[in-house]
Short mmCIF file of C-alpha atoms and ligand atoms in Angstrom, two decimals:
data_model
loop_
_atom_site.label_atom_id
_atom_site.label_comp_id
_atom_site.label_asym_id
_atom_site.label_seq_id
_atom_site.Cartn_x
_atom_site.Cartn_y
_atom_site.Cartn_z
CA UNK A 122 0.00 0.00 0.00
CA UNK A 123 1.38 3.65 -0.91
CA UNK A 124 2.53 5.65 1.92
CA UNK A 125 2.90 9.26 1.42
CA UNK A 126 5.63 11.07 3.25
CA UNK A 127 7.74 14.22 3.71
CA UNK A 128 11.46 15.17 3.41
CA UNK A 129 12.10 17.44 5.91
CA UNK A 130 15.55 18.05 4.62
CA UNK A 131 13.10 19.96 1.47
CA UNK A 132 10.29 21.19 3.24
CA UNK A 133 9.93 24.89 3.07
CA UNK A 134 7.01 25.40 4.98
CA UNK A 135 4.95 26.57 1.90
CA UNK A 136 1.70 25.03 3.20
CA UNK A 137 0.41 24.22 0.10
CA UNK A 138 0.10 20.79 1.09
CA UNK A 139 -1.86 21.46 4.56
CA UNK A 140 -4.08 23.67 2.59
CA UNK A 141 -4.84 21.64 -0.15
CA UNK A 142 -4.90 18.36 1.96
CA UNK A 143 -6.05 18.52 5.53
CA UNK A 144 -6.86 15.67 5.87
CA UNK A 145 -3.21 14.09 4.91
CA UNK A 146 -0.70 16.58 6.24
CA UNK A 147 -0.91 19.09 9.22
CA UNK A 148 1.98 22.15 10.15
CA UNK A 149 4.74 21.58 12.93
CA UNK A 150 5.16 24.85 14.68
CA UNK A 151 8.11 25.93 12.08
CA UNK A 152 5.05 25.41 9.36
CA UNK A 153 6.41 22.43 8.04
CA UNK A 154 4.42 19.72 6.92
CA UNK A 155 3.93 16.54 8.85
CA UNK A 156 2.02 13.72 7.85
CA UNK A 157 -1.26 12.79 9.91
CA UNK A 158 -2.18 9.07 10.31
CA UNK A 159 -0.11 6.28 9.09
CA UNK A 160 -0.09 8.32 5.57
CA UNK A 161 -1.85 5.85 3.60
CA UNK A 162 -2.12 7.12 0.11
CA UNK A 163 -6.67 7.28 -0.48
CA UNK A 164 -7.40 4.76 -2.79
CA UNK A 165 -9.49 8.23 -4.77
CA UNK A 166 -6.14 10.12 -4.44
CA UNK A 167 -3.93 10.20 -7.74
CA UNK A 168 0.21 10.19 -6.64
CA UNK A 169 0.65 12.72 -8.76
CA UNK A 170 -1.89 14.96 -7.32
CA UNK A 171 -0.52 14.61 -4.10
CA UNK A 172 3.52 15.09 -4.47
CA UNK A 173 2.70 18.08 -7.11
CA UNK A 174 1.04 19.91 -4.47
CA UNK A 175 5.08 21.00 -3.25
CA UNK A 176 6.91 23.54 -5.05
CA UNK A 177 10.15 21.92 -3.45
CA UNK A 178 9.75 18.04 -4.06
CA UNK A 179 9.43 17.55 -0.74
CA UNK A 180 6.19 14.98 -0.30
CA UNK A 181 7.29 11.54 -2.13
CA UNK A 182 4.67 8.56 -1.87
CA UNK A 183 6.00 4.98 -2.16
FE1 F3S B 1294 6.59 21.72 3.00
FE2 F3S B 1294 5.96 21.43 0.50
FE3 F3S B 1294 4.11 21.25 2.29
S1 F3S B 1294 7.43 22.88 1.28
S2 F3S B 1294 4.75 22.59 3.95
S3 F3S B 1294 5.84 19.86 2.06
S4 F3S B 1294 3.90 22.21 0.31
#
């Protein structure tokens, strides 16, 4: 099963991703992106949709 996650090495703290998906990532208090749950890729979610959402590359899903 895909599992999304974060490089925190790339993560800018845009927020994109938060904004766009609340219900897969949520802000440390720097603003960077963590991932909520066990970051299950949703079956209705494309990959690309997802890891797109970051200017820097920084959300990969394997
Ligand atoms: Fe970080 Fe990219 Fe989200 S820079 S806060 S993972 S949009």
């Amino acid at each position: 099963m895909a599992k999304i996650s974060i490089d925190h090495d790339y993560c800018q703290a845009h927020g994109r991703c938060y904004a766009r998906f609340p219900a897969l990532f949520d802000a440390d208090e720097e603003g960077k992106a963590v991932v909520t749950g066990d970051g299950t890729l949703p079956e209705a979610t494309e990959e690309s949709e997802i890891t797109g959402v970051c200017p820097e590359a920084a959300i990969t899903v394997s």
